[in-house]
Coordinates of C-alpha atoms in Angstrom, one line a residue:
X1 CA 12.8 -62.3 -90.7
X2 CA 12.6 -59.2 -88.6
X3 CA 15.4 -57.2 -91.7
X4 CA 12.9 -58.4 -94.1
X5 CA 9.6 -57.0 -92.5
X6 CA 11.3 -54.0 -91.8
X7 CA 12.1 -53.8 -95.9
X8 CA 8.3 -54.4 -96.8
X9 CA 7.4 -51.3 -95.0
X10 CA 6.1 -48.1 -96.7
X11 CA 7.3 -45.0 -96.7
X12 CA 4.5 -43.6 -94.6
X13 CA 5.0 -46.1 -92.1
X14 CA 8.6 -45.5 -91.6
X15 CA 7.4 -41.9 -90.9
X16 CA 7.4 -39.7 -93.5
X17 CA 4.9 -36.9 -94.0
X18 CA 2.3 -37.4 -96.9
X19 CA 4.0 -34.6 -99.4
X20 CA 7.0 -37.2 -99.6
X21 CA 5.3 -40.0 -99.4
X22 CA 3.6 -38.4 -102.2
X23 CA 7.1 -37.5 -104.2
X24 CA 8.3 -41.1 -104.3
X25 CA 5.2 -42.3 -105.3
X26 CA 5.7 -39.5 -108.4
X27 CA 8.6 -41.4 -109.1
X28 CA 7.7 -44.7 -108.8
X29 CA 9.0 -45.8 -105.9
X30 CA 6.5 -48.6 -104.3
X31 CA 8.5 -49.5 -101.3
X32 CA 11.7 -48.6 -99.6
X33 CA 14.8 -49.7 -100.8
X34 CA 16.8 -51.8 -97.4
X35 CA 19.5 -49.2 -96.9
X36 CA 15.9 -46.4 -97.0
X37 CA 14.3 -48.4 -94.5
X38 CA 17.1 -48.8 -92.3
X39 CA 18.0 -45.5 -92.8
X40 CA 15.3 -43.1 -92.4
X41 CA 13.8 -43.8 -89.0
X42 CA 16.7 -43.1 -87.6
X43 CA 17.4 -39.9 -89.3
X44 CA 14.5 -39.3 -88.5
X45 CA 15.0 -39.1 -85.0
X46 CA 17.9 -36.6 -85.3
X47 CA 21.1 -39.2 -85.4
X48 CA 24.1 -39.1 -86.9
X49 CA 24.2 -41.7 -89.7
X50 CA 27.1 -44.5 -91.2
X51 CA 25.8 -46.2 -94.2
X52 CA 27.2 -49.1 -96.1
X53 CA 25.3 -50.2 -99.1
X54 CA 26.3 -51.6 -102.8
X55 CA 26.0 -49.2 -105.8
X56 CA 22.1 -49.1 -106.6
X57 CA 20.2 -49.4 -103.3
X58 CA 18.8 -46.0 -103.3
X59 CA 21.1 -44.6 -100.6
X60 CA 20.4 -41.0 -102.2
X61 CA 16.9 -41.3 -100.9
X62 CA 18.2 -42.6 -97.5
X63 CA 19.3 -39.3 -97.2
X64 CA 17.4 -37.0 -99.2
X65 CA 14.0 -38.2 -97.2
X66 CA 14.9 -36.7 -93.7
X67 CA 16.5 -33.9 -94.9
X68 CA 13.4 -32.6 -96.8
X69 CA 11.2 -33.5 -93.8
X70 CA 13.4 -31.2 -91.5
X71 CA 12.9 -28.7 -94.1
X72 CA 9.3 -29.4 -93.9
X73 CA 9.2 -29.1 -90.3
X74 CA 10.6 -25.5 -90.2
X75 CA 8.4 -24.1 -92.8
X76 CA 5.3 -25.2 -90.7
X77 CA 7.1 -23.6 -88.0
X78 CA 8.4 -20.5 -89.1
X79 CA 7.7 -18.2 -92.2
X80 CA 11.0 -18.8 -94.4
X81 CA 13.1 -21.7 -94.6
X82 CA 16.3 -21.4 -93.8
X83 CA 18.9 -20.9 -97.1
X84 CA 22.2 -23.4 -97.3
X85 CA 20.0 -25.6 -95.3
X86 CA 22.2 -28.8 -96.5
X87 CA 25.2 -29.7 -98.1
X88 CA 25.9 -32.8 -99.9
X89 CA 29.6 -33.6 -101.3
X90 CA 30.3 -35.8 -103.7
X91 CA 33.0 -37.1 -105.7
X92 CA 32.2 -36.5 -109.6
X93 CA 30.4 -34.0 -111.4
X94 CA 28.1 -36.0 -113.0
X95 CA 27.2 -37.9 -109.4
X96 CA 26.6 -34.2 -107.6
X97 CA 24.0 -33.1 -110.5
X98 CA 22.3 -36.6 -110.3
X99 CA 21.6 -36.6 -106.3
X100 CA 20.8 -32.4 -107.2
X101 CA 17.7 -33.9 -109.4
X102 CA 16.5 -36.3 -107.2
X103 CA 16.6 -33.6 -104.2
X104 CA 14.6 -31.3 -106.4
X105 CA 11.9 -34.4 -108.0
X106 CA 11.7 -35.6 -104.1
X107 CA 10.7 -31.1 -103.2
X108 CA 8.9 -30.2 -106.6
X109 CA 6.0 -30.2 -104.5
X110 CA 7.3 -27.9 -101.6
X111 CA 9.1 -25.5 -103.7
X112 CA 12.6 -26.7 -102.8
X113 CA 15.8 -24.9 -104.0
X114 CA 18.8 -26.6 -105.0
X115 CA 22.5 -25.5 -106.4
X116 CA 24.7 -27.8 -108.2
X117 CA 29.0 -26.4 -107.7
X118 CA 31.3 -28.2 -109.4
X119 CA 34.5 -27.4 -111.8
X120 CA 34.1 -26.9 -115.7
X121 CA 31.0 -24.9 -115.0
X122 CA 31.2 -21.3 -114.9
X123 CA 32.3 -19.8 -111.5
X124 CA 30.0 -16.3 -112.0
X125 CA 27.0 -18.8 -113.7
X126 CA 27.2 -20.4 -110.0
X127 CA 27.7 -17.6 -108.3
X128 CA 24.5 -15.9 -108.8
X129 CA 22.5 -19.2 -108.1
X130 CA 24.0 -18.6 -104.8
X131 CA 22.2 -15.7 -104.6
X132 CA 19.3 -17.3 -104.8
X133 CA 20.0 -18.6 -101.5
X134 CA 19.5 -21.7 -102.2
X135 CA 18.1 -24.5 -99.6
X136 CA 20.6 -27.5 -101.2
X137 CA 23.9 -27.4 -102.3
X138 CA 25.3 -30.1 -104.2
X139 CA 29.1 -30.0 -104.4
X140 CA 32.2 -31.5 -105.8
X141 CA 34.8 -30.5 -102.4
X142 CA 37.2 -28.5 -104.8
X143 CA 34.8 -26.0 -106.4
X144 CA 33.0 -25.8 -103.2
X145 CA 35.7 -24.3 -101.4
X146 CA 36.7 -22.3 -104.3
X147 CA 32.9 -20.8 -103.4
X148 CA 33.8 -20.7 -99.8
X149 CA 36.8 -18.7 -100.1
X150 CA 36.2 -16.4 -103.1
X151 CA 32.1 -15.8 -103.4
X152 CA 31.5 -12.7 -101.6
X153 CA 28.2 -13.2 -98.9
X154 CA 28.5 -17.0 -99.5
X155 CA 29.6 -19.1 -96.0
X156 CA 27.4 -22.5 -94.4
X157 CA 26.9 -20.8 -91.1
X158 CA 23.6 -22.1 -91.4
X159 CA 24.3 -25.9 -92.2
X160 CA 22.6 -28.2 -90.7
X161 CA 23.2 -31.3 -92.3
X162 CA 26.2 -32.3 -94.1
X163 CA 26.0 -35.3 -96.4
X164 CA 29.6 -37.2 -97.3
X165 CA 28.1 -39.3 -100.2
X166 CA 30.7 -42.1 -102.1
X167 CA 32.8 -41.2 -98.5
X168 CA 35.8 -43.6 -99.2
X169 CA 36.4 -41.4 -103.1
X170 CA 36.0 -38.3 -101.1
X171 CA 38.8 -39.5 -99.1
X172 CA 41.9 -39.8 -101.9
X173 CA 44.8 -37.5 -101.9
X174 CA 43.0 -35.4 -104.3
X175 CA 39.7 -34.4 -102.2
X176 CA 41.3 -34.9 -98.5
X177 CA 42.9 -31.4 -98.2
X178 CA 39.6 -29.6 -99.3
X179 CA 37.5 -32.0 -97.5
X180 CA 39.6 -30.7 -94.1
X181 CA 39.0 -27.0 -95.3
X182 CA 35.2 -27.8 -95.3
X183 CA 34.8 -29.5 -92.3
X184 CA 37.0 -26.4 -90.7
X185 CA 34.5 -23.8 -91.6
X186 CA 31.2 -25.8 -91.2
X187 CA 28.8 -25.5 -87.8
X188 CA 30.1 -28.2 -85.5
X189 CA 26.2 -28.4 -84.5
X190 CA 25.3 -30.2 -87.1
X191 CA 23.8 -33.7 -88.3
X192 CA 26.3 -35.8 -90.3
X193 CA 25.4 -38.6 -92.9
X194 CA 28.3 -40.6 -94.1
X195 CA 28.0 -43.2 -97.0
X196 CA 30.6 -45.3 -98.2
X197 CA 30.7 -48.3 -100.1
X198 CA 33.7 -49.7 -98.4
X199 CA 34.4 -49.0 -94.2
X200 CA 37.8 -48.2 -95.2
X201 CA 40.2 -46.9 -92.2
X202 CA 39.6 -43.2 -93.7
X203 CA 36.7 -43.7 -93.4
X204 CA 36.1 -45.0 -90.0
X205 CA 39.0 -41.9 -89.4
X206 CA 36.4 -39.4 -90.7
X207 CA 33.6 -41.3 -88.4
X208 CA 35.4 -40.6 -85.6
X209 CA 36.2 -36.3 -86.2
X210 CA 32.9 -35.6 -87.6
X211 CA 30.5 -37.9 -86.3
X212 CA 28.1 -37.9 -82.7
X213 CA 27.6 -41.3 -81.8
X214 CA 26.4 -42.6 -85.6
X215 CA 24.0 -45.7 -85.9
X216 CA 26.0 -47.5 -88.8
X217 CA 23.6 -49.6 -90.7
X218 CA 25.2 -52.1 -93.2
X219 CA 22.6 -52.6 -96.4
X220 CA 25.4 -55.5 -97.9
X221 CA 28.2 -56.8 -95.6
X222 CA 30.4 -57.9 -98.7
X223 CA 30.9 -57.0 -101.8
X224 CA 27.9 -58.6 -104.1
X225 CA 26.0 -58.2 -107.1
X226 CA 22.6 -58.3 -107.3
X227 CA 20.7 -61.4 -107.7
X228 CA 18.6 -59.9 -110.8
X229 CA 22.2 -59.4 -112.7
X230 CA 23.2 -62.0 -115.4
X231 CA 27.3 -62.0 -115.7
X232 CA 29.5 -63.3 -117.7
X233 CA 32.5 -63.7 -119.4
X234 CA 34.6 -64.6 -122.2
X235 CA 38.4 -65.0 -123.3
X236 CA 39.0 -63.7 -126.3
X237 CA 42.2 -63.2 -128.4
X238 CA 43.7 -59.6 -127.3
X239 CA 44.0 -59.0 -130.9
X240 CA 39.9 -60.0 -131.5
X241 CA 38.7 -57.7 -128.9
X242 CA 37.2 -55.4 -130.9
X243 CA 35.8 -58.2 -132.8
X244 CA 34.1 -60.0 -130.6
X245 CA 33.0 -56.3 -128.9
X246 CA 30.9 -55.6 -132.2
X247 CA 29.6 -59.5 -132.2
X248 CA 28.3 -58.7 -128.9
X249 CA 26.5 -55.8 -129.9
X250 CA 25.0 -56.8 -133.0
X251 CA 23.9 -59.7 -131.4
X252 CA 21.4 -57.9 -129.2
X253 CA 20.3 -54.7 -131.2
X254 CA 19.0 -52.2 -129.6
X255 CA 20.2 -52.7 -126.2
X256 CA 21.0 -49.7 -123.4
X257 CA 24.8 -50.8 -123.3
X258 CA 27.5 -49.2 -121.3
X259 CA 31.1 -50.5 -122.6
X260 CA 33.7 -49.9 -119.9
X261 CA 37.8 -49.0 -121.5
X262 CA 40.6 -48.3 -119.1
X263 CA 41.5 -45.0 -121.0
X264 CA 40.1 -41.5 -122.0
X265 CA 41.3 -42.9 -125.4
X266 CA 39.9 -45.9 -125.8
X267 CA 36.6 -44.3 -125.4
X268 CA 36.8 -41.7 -128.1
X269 CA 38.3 -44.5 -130.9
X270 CA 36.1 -47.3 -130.2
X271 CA 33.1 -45.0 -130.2
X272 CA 34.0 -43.7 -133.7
X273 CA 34.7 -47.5 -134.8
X274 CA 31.2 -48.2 -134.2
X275 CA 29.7 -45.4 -135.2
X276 CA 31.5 -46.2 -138.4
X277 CA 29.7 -49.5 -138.3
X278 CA 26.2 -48.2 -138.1
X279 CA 26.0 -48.0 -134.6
X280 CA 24.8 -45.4 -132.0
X281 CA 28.0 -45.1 -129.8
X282 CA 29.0 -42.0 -128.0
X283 CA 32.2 -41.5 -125.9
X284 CA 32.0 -39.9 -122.1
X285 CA 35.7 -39.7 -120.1
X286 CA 37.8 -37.5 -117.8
X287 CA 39.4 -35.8 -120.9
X288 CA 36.1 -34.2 -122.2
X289 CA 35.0 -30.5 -120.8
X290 CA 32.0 -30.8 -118.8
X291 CA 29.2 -29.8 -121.2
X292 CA 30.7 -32.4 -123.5
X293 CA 30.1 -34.7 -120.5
X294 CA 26.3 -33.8 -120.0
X295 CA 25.4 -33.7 -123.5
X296 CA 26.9 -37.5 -124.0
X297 CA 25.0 -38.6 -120.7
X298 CA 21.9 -36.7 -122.0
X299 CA 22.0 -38.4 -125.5
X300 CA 22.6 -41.7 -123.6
X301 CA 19.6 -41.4 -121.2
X302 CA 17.3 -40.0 -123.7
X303 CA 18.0 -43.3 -126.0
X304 CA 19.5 -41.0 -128.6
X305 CA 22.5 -43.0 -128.7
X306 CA 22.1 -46.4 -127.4
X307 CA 25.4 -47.6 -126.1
X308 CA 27.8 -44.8 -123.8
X309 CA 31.6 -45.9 -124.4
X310 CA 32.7 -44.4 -121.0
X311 CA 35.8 -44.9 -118.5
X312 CA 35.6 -45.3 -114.4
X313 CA 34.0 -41.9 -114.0
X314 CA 31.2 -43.3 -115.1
X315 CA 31.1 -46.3 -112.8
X316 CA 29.4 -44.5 -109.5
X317 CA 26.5 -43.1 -108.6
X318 CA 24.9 -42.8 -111.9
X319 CA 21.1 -44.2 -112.0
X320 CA 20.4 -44.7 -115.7
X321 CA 17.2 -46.6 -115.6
X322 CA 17.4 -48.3 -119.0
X323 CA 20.8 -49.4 -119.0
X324 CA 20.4 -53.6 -120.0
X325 CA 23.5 -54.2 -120.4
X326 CA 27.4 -53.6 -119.1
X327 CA 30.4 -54.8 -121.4
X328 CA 34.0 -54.3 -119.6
X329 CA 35.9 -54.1 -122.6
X330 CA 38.8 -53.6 -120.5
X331 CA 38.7 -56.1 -117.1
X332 CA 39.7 -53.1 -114.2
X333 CA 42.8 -53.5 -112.5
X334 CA 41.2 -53.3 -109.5
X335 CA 38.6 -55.5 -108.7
X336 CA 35.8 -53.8 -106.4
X337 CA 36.0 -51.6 -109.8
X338 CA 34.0 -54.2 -111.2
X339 CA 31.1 -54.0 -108.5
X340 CA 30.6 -50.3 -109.1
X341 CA 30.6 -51.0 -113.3
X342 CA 28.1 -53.7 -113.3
X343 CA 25.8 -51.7 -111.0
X344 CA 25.0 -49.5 -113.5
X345 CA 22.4 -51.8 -115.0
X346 CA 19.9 -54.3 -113.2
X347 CA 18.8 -51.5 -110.6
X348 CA 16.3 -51.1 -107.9
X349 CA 15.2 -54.8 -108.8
X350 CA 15.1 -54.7 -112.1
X351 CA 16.8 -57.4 -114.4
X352 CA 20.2 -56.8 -116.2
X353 CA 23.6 -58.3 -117.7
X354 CA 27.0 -57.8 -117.6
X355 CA 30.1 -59.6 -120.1
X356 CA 33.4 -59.3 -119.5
X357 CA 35.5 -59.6 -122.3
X358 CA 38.8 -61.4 -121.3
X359 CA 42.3 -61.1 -122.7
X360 CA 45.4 -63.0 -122.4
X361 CA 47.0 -60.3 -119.9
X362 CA 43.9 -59.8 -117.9
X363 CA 43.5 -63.3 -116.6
X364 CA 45.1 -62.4 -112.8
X365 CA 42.7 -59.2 -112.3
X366 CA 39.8 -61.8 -113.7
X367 CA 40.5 -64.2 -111.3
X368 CA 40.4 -61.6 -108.3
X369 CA 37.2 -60.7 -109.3
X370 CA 35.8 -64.3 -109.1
X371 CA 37.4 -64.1 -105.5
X372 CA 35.6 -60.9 -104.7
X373 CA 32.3 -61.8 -106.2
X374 CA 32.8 -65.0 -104.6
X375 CA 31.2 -67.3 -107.8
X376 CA 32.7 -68.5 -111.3
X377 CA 31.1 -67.4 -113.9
X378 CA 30.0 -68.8 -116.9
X379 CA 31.1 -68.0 -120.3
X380 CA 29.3 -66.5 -123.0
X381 CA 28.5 -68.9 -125.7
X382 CA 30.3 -67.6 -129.2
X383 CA 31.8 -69.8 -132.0
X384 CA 34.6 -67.4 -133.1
X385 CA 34.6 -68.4 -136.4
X386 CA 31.0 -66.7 -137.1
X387 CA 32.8 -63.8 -134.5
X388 CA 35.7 -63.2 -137.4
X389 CA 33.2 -62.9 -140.2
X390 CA 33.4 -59.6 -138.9
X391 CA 36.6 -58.9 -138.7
X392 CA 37.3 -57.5 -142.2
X393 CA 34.6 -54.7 -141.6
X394 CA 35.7 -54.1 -137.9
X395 CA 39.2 -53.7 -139.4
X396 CA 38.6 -51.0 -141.7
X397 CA 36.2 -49.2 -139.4
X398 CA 39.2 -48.9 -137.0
X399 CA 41.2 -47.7 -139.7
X400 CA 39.1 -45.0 -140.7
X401 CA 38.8 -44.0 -137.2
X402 CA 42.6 -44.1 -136.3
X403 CA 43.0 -41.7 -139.8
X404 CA 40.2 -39.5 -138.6
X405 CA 41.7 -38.9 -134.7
X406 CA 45.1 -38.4 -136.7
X407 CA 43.5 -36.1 -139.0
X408 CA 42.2 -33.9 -135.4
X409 CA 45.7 -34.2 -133.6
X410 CA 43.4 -35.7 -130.7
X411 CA 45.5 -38.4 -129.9
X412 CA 49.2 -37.3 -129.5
X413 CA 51.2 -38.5 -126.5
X414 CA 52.2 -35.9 -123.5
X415 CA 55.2 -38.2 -123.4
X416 CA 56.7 -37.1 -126.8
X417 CA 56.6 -40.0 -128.8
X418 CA 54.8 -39.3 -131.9
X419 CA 50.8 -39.8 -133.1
X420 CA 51.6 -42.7 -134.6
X421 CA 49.3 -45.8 -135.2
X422 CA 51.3 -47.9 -132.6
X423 CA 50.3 -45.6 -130.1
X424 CA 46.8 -45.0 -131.2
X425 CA 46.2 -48.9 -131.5
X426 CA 48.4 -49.6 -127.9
X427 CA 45.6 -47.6 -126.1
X428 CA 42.8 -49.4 -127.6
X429 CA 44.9 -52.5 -126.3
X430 CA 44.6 -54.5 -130.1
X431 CA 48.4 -54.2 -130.8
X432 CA 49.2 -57.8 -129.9
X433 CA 49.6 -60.9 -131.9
X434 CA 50.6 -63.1 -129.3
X435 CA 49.2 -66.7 -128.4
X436 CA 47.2 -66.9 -126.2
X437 CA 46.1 -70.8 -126.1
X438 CA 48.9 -71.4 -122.9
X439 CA 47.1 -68.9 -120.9
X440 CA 43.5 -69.9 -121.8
X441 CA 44.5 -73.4 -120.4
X442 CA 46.5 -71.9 -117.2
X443 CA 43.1 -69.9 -116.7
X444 CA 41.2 -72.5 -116.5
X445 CA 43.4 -74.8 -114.5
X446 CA 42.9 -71.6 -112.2
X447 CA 39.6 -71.7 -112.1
X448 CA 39.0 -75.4 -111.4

């Protein structure tokens, strides 16, 4: 009882000056999220912080809050605030310039600097926002030590805060050796907020070299979905996918939709194959340049295009307000994969749903999920007879998409084997004629 009255606080009463108070009101927050109110009285009182919480339970304002009120705090006391105030890393581009325009919604009202360094921008373009000395920087590890070692005048001598945000990504082979850099050249003197979604032994690693005595507060102690989240599944035929994909969509019109693909390529062909069935589909995935990456995100949250065909760098971190609905086209291989997909829709309490579509060679990677989730879900109600009405149209639309990424040269293989429609059609995994009634039986023996 005592976690849930803490919850039902407001933000005033967990301590936060009236300006910010006022900011989240601005932005409709009504009460604190749990991992906020757990959070931010402690920050508050100048500790270290360890903070575990599912995707979509507002852990950028955990730490946003205290850092803006220590900001606060030193403008009342002296006559400028400090520049490079607070650093916040994060793992993706498109994550680093989200938590950059909450920082700056949360300060419009205290005039509130903030820098966004990441790769496919340019260097000299982020250079001279540096300049600005800015109070906030928001930073993918590469490009900021890029910064750090080649920006004239630029160094965090002044740091004090550092925020490690989606800590157990930061911690893969390809972040660790500029993550070390960083925390090389950083003030030791310094308060340290470490969020994770997983206490991974990196992680509790990194707690121990760059945290002072941390309260660890623990927003979800398993892996879970959110109560307000409908899921659900449904085996298909590998070579009805895309089939029962479009069914889906045409069946609820005008829906936010994200549709999760295992590759860059998958994105880019299924979004023209419903584009060329009168649908708004864009593509977003680690193959596009950055700008590409913005604009499709932009189009997406604007409601210019309603559905966002996107791989796993879309998955964390992004708060897309509208989204009603998540389609994993392609089941992830690994399973807590599926948490962070799903959480993109039925956020801060809002309601949502998720459909997994369910092939004969994902059934094992299905079936972990159920383990992980810890429920069976139930299956989404489709006679496949009315589903292959469609499947003349869908046939021909992936045609003329297949001859149009031919036509481009977008889709040749690094590997030397050809642009030819086996390959195209292998990557949107709808190459396969085999039976699938064995498994579908075996699947649900499992499941029993």
């Amino acid at each position: 009882m005592a976690e849930e009255n803490e919850v039902e606080k407001t933000f005033k009463e967990l301590g936060l000056r009236d300006e910010l108070v006022e900011a989240c009101e601005n932005l409709g927050w009504k009460t604190p999220s749990k991992i906020q109110a757990e959070v931010i009285p402690h920050a508050l009182e100048g500790k270290d912080m360890i903070g575990l919480a599912q995707t979509g339970s507002g852990k950028t304002g955990a730490f946003a809050l205290p850092i803006l009120q220590a900001l606060l705090e030193i403008a009342e006391n002296q006559r400028t605030v400090p520049a490079f105030f607070a650093c916040v890393l994060s793992p993706t581009r498109e994550l680093a310039i989200q938590i950059a325009e909450q920082f700056e919604a949360l300060g419009s009202g205290i005039s509130l600097k903030c820098v966004v360094l990441v790769g496919g921008i340019d260097m000299m373009q982020q250079t001279l926002a540096l300049a600005k000395r800015p109070h906030i920087v928001v930073a993918t590890p590469g490009r900021l030590m890029d910064h750090l070692t080649n920006t004239k005048g630029f160094s965090l001598g002044t740091l004090r805060y550092l925020v490690l945000d989606e800590a157990d990504r930061l911690l893969n082979e390809e972040f660790e050796k500029s993550l070390d850099e960083i925390l090389n050249v950083i003030p030791q003197a310094r308060k340290t907020y470490l969020f994770s979604a997983t206490m991974t032994k990196k992680v509790r690693k990194l707690e121990r070299a760059c945290l002072k005595n941390p309260v660890k507060i623990e927003a979800s102690s398993k892996y879970s979905t959110v109560d307000t989240l409908k899921q659900q599944y449904r085996f298909v035929p590998a070579k009805y996918k895309e089939c029962y994909l479009v069914y889906i969509l045409t069946e609820m019109p005008g829906f936010s939709t994200m549709v999760f693909t295992r590759t860059c390529d998958a994105t880019r062909l299924l979004a023209l194959l419903l584009r060329n069935l009168g649908q708004r589909a864009i593509p977003i995935s680690g193959q596009m340049n950055q700008s590409k990456r913005l604009g499709a995100l932009n189009k997406f949250k604007a409601g210019e295009c309603n559905i966002l065909i996107c791989t796993d760098v879309a998955s964390r971190g992004l708060d897309i307000p509208s989204v009603d609905m998540v389609i994993n086209y392609d089941i992830p291989t690994n399973s807590k994969d599926y948490i962070h997909r799903v959480g993109r829709t039925a956020r801060a309490g809002r309601s949502g749903g998720a459909i997994s579509l369910v092939n004969q060679y994902e059934l094992e990677w299905f079936l972990q999920i159920e383990k992980l989730i810890g429920k069976k879900l139930p299956e989404f109600p489709a006679e496949e007879d009315e589903v292959l009405l469609l499947l003349e149209q869908v046939t021909e639309a992936k045609r003329i998409s297949i001859t149009t990424i031919k036509e481009s040269g977008g889709n040749k293989r690094r590997r030397g084997d050809g642009d030819n429609d086996d390959n195209i059609e292998r990557s949107l995994g709808i190459n396969n004629n085999k039976k699938n009634n064995n498994k579908k039986q075996q699947f649900n023996k499992k499941r029993k």
